[in-house]
Short mmCIF file of C-alpha atoms and ligand atoms in Angstrom, two decimals:
data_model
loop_
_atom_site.label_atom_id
_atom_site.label_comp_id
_atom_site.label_asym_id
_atom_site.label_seq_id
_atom_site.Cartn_x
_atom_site.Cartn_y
_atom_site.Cartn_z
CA UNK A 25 0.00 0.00 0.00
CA UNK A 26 0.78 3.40 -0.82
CA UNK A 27 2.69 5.36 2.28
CA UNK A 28 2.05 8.85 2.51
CA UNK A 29 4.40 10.74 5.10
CA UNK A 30 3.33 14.01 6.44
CA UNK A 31 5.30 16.54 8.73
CA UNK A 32 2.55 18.69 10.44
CA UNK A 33 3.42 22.55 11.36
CA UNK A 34 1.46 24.09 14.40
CA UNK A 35 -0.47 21.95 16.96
CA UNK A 36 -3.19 24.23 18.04
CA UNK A 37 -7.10 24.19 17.54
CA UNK A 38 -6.91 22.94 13.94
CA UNK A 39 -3.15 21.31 14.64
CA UNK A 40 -5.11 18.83 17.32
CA UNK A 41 -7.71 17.74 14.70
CA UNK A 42 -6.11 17.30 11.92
CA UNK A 43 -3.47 15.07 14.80
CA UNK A 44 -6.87 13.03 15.77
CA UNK A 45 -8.63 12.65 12.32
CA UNK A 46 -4.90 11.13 10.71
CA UNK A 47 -5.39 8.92 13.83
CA UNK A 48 -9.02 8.11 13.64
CA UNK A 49 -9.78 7.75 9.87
CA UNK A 50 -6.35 6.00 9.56
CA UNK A 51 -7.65 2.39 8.63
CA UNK A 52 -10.63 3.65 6.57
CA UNK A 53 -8.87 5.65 4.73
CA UNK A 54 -6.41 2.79 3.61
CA UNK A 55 -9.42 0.78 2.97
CA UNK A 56 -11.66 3.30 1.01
CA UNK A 57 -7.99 5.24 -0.42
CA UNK A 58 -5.76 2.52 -0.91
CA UNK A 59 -3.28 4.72 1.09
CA UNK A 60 -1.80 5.22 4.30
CA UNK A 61 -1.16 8.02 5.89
CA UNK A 62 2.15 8.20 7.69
CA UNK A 63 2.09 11.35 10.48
CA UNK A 64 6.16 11.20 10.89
CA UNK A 65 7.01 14.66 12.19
CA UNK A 66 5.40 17.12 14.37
CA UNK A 67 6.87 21.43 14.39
CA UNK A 68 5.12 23.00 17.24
CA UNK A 69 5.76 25.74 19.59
CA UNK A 70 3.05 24.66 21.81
CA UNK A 71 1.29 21.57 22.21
CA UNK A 72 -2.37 21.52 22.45
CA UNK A 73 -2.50 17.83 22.83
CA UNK A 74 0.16 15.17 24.40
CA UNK A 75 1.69 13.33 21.21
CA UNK A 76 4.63 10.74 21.74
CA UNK A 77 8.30 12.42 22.08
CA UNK A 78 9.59 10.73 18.90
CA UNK A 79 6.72 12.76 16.86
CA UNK A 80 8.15 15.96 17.96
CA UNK A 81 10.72 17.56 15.35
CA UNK A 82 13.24 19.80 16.98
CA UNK A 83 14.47 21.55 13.69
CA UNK A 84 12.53 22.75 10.51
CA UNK A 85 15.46 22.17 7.79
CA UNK A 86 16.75 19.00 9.62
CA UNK A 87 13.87 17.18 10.39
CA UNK A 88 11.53 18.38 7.93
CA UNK A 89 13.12 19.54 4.81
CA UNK A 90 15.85 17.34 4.58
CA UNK A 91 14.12 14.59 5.32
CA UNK A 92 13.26 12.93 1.65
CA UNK A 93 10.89 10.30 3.21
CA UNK A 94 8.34 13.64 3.67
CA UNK A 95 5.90 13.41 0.85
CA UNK A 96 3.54 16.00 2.23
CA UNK A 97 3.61 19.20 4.93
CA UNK A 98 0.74 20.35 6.39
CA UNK A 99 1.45 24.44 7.62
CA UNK A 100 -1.22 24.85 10.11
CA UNK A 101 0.26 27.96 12.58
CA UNK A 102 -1.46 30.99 10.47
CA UNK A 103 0.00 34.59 10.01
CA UNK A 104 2.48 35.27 7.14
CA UNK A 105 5.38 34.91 9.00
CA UNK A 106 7.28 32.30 9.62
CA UNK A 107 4.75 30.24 7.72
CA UNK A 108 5.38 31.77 4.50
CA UNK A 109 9.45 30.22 4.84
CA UNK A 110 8.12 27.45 5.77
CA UNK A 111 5.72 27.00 2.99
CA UNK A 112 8.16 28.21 0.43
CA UNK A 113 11.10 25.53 1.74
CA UNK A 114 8.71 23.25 1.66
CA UNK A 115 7.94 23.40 -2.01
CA UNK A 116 11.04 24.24 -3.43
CA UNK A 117 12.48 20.65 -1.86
CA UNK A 118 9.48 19.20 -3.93
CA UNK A 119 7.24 18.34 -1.20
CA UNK A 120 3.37 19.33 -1.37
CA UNK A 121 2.09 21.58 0.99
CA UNK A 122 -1.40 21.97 2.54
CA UNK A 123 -2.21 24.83 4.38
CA UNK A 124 -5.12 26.41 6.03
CA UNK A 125 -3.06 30.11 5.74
CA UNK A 126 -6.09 32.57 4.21
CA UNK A 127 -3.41 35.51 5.04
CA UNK A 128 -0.34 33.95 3.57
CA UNK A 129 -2.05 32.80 0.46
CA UNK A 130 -3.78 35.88 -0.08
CA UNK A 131 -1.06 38.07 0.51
CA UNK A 132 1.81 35.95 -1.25
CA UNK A 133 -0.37 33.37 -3.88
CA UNK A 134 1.57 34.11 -7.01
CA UNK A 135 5.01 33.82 -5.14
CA UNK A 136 3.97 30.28 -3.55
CA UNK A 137 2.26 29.55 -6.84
CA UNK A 138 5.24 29.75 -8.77
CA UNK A 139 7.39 27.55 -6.04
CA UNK A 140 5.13 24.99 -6.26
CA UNK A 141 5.44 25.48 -10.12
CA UNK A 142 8.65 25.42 -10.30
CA UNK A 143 9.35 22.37 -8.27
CA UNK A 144 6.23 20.27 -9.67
CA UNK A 145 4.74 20.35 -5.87
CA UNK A 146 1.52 20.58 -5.17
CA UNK A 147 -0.27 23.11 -3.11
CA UNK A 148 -3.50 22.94 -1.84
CA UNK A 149 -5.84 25.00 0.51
CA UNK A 150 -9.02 24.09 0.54
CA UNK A 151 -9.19 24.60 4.35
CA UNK A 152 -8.40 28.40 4.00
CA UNK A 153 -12.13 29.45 2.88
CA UNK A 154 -15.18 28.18 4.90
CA UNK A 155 -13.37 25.40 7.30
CA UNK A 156 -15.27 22.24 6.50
CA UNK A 157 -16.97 23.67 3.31
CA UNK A 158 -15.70 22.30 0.35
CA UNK A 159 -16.25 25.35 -1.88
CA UNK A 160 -13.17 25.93 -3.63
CA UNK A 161 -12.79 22.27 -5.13
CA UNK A 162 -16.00 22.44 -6.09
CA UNK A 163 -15.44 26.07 -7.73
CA UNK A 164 -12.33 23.90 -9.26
CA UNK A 165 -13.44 20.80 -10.67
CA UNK A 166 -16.92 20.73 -10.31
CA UNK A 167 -18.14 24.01 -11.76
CA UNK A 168 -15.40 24.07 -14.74
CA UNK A 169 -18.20 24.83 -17.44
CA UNK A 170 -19.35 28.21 -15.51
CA UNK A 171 -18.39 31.67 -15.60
CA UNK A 172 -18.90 32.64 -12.45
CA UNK A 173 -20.87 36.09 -11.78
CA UNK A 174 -21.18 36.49 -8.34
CA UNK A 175 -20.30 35.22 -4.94
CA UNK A 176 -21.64 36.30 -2.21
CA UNK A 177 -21.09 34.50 1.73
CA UNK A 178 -21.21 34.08 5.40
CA UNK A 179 -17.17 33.15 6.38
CA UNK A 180 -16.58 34.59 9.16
CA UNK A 181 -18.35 31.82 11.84
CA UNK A 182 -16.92 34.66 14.67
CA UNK A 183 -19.09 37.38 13.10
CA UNK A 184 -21.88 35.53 12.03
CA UNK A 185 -22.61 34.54 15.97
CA UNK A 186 -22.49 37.92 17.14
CA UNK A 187 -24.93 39.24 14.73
CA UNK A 188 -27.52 36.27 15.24
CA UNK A 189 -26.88 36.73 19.15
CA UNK A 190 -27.47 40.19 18.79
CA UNK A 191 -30.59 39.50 17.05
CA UNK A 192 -31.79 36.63 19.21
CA UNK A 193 -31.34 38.22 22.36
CA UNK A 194 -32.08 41.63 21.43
CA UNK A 195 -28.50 42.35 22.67
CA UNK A 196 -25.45 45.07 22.06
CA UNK A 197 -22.57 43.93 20.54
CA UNK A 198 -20.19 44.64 23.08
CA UNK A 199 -22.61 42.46 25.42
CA UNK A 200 -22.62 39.61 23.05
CA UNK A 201 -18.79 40.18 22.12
CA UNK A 202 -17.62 39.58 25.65
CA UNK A 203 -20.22 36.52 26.31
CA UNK A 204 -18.78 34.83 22.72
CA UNK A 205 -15.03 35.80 24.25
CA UNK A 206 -16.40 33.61 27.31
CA UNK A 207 -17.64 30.58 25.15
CA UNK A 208 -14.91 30.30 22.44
CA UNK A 209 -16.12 31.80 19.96
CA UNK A 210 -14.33 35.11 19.46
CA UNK A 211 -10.48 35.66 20.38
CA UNK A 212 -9.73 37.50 23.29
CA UNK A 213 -8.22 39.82 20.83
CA UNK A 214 -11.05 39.77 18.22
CA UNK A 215 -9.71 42.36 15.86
CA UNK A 216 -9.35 39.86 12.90
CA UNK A 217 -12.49 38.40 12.92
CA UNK A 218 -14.27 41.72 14.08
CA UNK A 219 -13.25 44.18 11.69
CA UNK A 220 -13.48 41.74 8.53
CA UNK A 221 -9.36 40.86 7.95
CA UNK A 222 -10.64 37.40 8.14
CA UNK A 223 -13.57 37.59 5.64
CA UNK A 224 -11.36 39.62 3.83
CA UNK A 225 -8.33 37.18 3.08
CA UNK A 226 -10.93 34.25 2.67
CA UNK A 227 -13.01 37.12 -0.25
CA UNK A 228 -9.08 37.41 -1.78
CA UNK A 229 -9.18 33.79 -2.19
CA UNK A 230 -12.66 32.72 -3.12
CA UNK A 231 -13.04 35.50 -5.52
CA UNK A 232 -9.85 34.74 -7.55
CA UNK A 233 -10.65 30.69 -7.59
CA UNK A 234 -14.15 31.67 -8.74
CA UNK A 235 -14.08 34.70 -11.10
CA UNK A 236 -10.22 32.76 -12.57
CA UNK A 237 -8.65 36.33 -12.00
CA UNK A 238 -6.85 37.04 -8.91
CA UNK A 239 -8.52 40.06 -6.89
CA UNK A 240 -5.28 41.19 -4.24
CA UNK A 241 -6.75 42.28 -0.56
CA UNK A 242 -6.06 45.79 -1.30
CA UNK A 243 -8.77 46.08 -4.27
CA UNK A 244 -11.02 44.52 -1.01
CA UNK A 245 -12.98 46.96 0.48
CA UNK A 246 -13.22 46.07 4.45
CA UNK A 247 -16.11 47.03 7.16
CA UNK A 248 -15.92 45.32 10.15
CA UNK A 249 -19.40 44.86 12.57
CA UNK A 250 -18.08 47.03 15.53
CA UNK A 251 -20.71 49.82 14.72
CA UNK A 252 -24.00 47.65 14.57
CA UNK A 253 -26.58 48.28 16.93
CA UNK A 254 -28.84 46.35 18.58
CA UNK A 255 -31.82 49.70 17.30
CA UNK A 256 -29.89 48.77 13.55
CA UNK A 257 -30.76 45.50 13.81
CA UNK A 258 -34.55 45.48 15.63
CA UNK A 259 -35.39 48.34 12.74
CA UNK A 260 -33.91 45.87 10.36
CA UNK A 261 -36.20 43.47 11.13
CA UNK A 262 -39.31 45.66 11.65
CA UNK A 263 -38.44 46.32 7.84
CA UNK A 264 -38.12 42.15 6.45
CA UNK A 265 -34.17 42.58 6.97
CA UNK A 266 -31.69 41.01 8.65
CA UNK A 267 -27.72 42.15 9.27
CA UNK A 268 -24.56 39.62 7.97
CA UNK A 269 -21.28 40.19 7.35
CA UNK A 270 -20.98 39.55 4.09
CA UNK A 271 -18.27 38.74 1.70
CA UNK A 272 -19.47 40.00 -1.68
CA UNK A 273 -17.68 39.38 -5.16
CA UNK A 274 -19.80 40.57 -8.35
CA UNK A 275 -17.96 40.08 -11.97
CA UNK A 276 -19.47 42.10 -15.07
CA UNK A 277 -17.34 41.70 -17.96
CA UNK A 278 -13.76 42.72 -16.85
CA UNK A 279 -14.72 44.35 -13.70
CA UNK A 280 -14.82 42.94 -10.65
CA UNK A 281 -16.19 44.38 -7.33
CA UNK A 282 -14.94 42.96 -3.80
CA UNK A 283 -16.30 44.03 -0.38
CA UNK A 284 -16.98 42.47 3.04
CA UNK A 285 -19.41 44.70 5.40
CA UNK A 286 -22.35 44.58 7.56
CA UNK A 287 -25.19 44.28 5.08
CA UNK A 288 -29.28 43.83 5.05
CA UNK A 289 -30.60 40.90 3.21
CA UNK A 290 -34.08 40.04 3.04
CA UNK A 291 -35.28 37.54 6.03
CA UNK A 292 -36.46 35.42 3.04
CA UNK A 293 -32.57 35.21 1.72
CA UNK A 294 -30.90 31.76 1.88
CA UNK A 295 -28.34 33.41 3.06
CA UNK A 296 -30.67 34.63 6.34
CA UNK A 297 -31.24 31.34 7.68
CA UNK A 298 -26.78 30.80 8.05
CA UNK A 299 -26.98 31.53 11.96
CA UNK A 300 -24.33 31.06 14.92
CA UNK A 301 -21.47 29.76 13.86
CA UNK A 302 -22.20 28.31 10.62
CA UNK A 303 -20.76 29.56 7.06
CA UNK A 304 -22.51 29.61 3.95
CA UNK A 305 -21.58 30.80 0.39
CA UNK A 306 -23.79 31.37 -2.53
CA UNK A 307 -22.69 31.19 -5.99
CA UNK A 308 -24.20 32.26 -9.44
CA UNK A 309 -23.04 30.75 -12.65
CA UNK A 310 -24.28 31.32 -15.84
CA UNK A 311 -25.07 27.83 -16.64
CA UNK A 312 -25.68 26.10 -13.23
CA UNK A 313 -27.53 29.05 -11.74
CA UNK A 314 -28.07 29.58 -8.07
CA UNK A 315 -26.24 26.94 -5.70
CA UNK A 316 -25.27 27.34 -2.02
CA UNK A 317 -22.75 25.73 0.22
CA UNK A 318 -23.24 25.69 4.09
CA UNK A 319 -21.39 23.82 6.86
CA UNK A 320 -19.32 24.69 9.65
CA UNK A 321 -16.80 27.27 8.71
CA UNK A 322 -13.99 26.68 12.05
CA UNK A 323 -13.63 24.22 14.34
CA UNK A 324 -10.90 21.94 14.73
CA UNK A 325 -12.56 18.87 13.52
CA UNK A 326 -14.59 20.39 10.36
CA UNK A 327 -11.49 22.27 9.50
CA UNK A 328 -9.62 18.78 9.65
CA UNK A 329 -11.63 17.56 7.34
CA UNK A 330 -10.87 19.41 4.89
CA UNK A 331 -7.03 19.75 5.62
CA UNK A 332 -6.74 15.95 5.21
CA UNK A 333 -8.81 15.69 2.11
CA UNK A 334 -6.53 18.08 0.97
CA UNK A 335 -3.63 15.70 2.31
CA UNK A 336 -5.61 12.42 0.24
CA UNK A 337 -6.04 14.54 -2.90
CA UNK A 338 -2.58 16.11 -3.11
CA UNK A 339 -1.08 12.21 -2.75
CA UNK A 340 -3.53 10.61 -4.91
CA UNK A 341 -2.27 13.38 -8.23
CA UNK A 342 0.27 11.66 -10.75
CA UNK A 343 0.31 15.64 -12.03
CA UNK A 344 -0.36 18.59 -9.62
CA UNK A 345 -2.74 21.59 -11.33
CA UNK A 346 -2.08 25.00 -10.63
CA UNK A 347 -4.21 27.85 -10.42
CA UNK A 348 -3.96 30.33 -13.30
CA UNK A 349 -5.44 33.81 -13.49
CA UNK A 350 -5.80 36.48 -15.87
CA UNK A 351 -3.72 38.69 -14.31
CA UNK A 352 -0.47 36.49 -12.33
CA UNK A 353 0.96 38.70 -9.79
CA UNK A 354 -0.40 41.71 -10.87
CA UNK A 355 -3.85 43.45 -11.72
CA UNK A 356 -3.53 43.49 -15.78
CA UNK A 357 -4.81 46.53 -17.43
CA UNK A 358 -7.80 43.92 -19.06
CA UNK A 359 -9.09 43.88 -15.35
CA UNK A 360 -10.45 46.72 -13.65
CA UNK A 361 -11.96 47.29 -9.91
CA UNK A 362 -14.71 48.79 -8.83
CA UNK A 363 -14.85 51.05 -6.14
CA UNK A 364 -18.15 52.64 -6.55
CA UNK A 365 -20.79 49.75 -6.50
CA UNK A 366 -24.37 50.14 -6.66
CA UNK A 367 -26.83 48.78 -3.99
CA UNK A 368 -29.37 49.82 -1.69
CA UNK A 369 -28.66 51.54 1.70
CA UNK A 370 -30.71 51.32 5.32
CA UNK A 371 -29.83 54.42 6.55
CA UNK A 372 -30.73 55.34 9.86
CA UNK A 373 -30.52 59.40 11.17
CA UNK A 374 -31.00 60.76 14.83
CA UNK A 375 -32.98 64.38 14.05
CA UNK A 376 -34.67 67.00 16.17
CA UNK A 377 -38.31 66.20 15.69
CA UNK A 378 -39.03 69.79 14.08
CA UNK A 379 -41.39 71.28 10.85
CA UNK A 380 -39.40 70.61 7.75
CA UNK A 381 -36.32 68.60 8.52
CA UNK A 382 -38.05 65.59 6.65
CA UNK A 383 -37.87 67.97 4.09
CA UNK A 384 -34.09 69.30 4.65
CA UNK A 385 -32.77 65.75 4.94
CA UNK A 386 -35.09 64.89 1.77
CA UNK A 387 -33.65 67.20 -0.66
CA UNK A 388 -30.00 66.39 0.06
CA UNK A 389 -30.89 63.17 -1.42
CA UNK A 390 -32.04 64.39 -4.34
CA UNK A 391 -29.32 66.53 -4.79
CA UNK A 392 -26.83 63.22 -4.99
CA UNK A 393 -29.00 61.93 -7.20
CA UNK A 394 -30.33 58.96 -4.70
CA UNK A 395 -33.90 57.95 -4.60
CA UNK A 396 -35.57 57.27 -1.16
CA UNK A 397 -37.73 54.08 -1.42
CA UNK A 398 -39.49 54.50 2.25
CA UNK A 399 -38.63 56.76 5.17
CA UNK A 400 -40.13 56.07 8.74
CA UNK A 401 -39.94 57.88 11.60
CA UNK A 402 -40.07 56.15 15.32
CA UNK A 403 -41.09 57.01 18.57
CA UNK A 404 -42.40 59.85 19.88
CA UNK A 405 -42.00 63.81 19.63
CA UNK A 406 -38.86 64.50 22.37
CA UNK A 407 -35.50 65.73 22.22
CA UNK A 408 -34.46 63.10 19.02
CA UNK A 409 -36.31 61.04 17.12
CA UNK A 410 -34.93 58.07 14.47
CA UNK A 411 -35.75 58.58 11.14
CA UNK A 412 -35.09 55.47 9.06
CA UNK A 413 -34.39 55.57 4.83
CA UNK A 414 -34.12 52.76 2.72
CA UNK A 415 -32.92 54.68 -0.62
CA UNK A 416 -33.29 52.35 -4.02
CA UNK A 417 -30.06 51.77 -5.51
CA UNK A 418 -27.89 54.22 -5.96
CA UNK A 419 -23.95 54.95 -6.39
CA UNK A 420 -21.61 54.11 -3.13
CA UNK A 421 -20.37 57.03 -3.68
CA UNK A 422 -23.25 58.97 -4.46
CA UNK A 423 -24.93 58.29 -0.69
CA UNK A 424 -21.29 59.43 0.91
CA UNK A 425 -21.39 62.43 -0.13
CA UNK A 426 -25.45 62.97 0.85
CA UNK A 427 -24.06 61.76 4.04
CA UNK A 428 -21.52 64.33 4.25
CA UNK A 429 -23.69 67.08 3.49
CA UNK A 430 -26.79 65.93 5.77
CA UNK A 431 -23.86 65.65 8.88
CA UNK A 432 -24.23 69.63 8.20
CA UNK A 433 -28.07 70.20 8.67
CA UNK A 434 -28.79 72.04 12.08
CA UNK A 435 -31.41 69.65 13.08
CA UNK A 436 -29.62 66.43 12.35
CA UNK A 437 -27.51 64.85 15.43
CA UNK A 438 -26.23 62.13 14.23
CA UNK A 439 -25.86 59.41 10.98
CA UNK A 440 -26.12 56.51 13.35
CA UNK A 441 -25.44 54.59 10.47
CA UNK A 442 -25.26 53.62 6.93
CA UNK A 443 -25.77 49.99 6.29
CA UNK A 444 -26.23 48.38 2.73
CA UNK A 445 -28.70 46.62 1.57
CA UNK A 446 -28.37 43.41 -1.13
CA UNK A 447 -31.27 41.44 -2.23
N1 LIG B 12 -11.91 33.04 12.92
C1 LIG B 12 -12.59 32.40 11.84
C2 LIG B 12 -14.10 32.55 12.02
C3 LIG B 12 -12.30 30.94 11.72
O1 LIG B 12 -14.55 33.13 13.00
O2 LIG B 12 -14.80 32.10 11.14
C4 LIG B 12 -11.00 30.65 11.08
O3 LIG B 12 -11.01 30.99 9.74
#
C-alpha cells in the first residue's frame, strides 16, 4: 500500500484535529484510499494535545526539509510569518504543501504559486475558505463549465454569531462580544475576525478561484461589525431585513467588485437562515444558476476535514494543477476594480423632531442623485427622534457624499449609520 508521510506545522485548535482525524480515519482511509497516511514529524511551539516524544521535530530544515521520506507538509500555525518560509522551503524541496493560511495565500499566492510550479509540488488549501466547506474544489473541478458572476457569503463563523446573538437576544454587541469571548467563539483579541481581515483574506481567495482572476486584498474593500446596533438591527427586522457580514464578489465583464461589510438581506434570503457559527456561500453561474454551500466554517474537527482531504487529494495526483489567473501577480490593465458599487442603503438618522427637517434631509438626497424608497420615523415627539431611509439603488459614492452634506443640517444629530442593503 501506498505510504504517505506528512510533517505537520502548528499543533493548536486545527493542529489537534487534523493530529486526531490522521489517527481516527487512519484504517478507513487505507481501505476506502488505498493509502496510508504516515504522520512522521510534528513542528510546534506549543502543544495543544500530548503526542509521543519521537513525533516531535526539533528543527525545521533537519527534520523536515531534509528529510526525503516527507511526501507531504501540512502548515497549520497561520500569520504570514514564519509560515510563508516554511511553505516556500517546503515546495522548493518538492514536497506538497497543505495549508489552512487565508493571510499567507492571499497576501503571497503568485510567489507560492510559482514555487510549487517550479518544483512540480503541489499546493492545496481548501481549508483556508469556509473550514469544512468544500467550496473551492467544487469552484475547481466541479463548476469548470461556468463563468462565475457572483459570490456572495457568510465566512466569518466569529461574526456571524455575534450578529444572530445580537438578534436573538435583542442584545449590544459589546454584550454579546464579551459573552462569545467567554464561550470560544471570538479571540480575546477579536480584531481579525471583528473588523473583517478574516472575511477579507478568505473574499481574496474565493473571488480569484471563482471569477479565474486574482482580486489582491487591497482592491477589497473592508467594514468590520463594531458599529451595529442592537436599534440597527430590531429596525432591520421591523423592515423584512436582517444584518450579515458579508463577503461580496460581483464580476461584469472585466470588472470585478470585492467588499466584506455589515449588510441587510431580506429575512427570506438563503443566506438569512446561516446563523451562529455556521458559514454559507452562494454562488451564481451562468449555466448552473443559483447553488449554495453551508457547513461549519472553524472548528478543529470540520477544519480537519478538509485539511486531510486536501492531504488524500494532493497524494492521490500523478500531475499537480495550478491555479492560473488572468492577471499572475499583478492586476492586468484587461481587469479593472470597482470602487463605486451600486446597492441599496438602510440608513438610519438621529434628528430633532421639528417642521421641515423631513424635508431638509429629503432634498440632500435628491441633490446626490439617490432615490428614497421608504422613510419612517419612530417614537415619539422629544428631544431626538430616528428617522429610518431605505434609498433604491444608488452609487456608493453617491450616498457618501449625501451623508456628508446631511452631517451639516442644524437639526440632524447624528448618521447613526449607513448599512447596505443586497437582495
Ligand atoms: N476566525 C474564523 C471565524 C475561523 O470566526 O470564522 C477561522 O477561519
Amino acid at each position: 500500500m501506498k505510504q504517505v508521510n506528512i510533517a505537520l506545522i502548528g499543533l493548536g485548535t486545527v493542529g489537534s484535529g487534523v493530529y486526531k482525524t490522521i489517527g481516527m480515519q487512519k484504517s478507513y482511509i487505507e481501505h476506502k484510499e488505498g493509502m496510508s497516511l504516515n504522520l512522521k514529524k510534528v513542528l510546534a511551539l506549543n502543544y495543544a494535545i500530548e503526542i509521543p516524544e519521537a513525533l516531535k521535530a526539533k528543527d525545521f530544515y533537519t527534520d523536515i526539509v531534509q528529510d526525503e521520506t516527507i511526501d507531504i507538509v501540512i502548515e497549520l500555525i497561520g500569520g504570514v510569518n514564519p509560515a510563508r518560509e516554511f511553505v516556500l522551503e517546503s515546495l522548493k524541496a518538492g514536497k506538497s504543501v497543505v495549508t489552512a493560511n487565508k493571510e499567507l495565500l492571499a497576501r503571497h499566492w503568485p510567489e507560492l504559486n510559482a514555487a510549487a510550479k517550479a518544483s512540480g509540488a503541489g499546493l492545496y488549501f481548501e481549508a483556508s475558505v469556509g473550514g469544512g466547506i468544500p467550496i473551492l474544489r467544487t469552484i475547481w473541478e466541479s463548476l469548470q463549465a461556468n463563468e462565475l458572476t457572483s459570490v456572495m457569503g457568510i465566512i466569518n463563523g466569529t461574526t456571524n454569531y455575534i450578529l444572530s446573538k445580537m438578534e436573538e437576544d435583542k442584545a449590544g454587541y459589546e454584550e454579546v462580544l464579551k459573552e462569545a469571548q467567554q464561550l470560544g467563539f471570538a479571540e480575546a483579541n477579536p480584531k481579525n475576525d471583528v473588523e473583517g481581515f478574516d472575511a477579507m483574506y478568505k473574499l481574496s481567495i474565493l473571488s480569484s478561484m471563482a471569477f479565474h482572476a486574482r482580486v489582491p486584498v487591497e482592491y477589497i474593500f473592508r467594514e468590520g461589525i463594531t458599529n451595529i446596533t442592537r436599534e440597527d438591527i430590531a429596525y432591520g427586522n421591523e423592515l423584512g431585513y436582517t444584518v450579515k457580514l458579508l463577503a461580496i464578489g460581483k464580476k461584469r465583464g472585466k470588472t470585478i467588485e470585492a467588499r466584506v461589510h455589515p449588510t441587510m438581506i431580506p429575512k427570506t434570503h438563503p443566506l438569512a437562515s446561516v446563523r451562529g457559527a455556521f458559514n454559507a456561500i452562494f454562488l451564481h453561474g451562468n449555466i448552473v444558476d443559483d447553488i449554495m454551500l453551508y457547513g461549519r466554517g472553524a472548528g478543529d474537527m470540520p477544519t480537519a476535514s478538509a485539511v486531510v482531504s486536501d492531504v488524500i487529494y494532493a497524494a492521490s495526483q500523478s500531475r499537480h494543477r495550478y491555479t492560473s489567473f488572468y492577471n499572475e501577480a499583478n492586476v492586468s490593465s484587461e481587469l479593472s476594480f470597482e470602487n463605486n458599487w451600486e446597492c441599496e442603503f438602510f440608513i438610519r438618522i438621529l434628528a430633532q423632531d421639528s417642521p421641515g427637517v423631513l424635508a431638509k434631509i429629503a432634498s440632500v438626497f435628491g441633490r446626490h442623485n439617490v432615490s428614497i424608497n421608504s422613510v419612517v420615523q419612530k417614537g415619539q415627539s422629544g428631544e431626538s427622534v430616528p428617522l429610518i431611509f431605505v434609498t433604491h439603488r444608488a452609487k456608493e459614492i453617491s450616498v457618501k457624499c449625501a451623508m456628508d452634506d446631511i452631517r451639516y443640517i442644524p437639526e440632524v444629530i447624528k448618521v447613526a449609520n449607513v448599512i447596505r442593503v443586497e437582495k
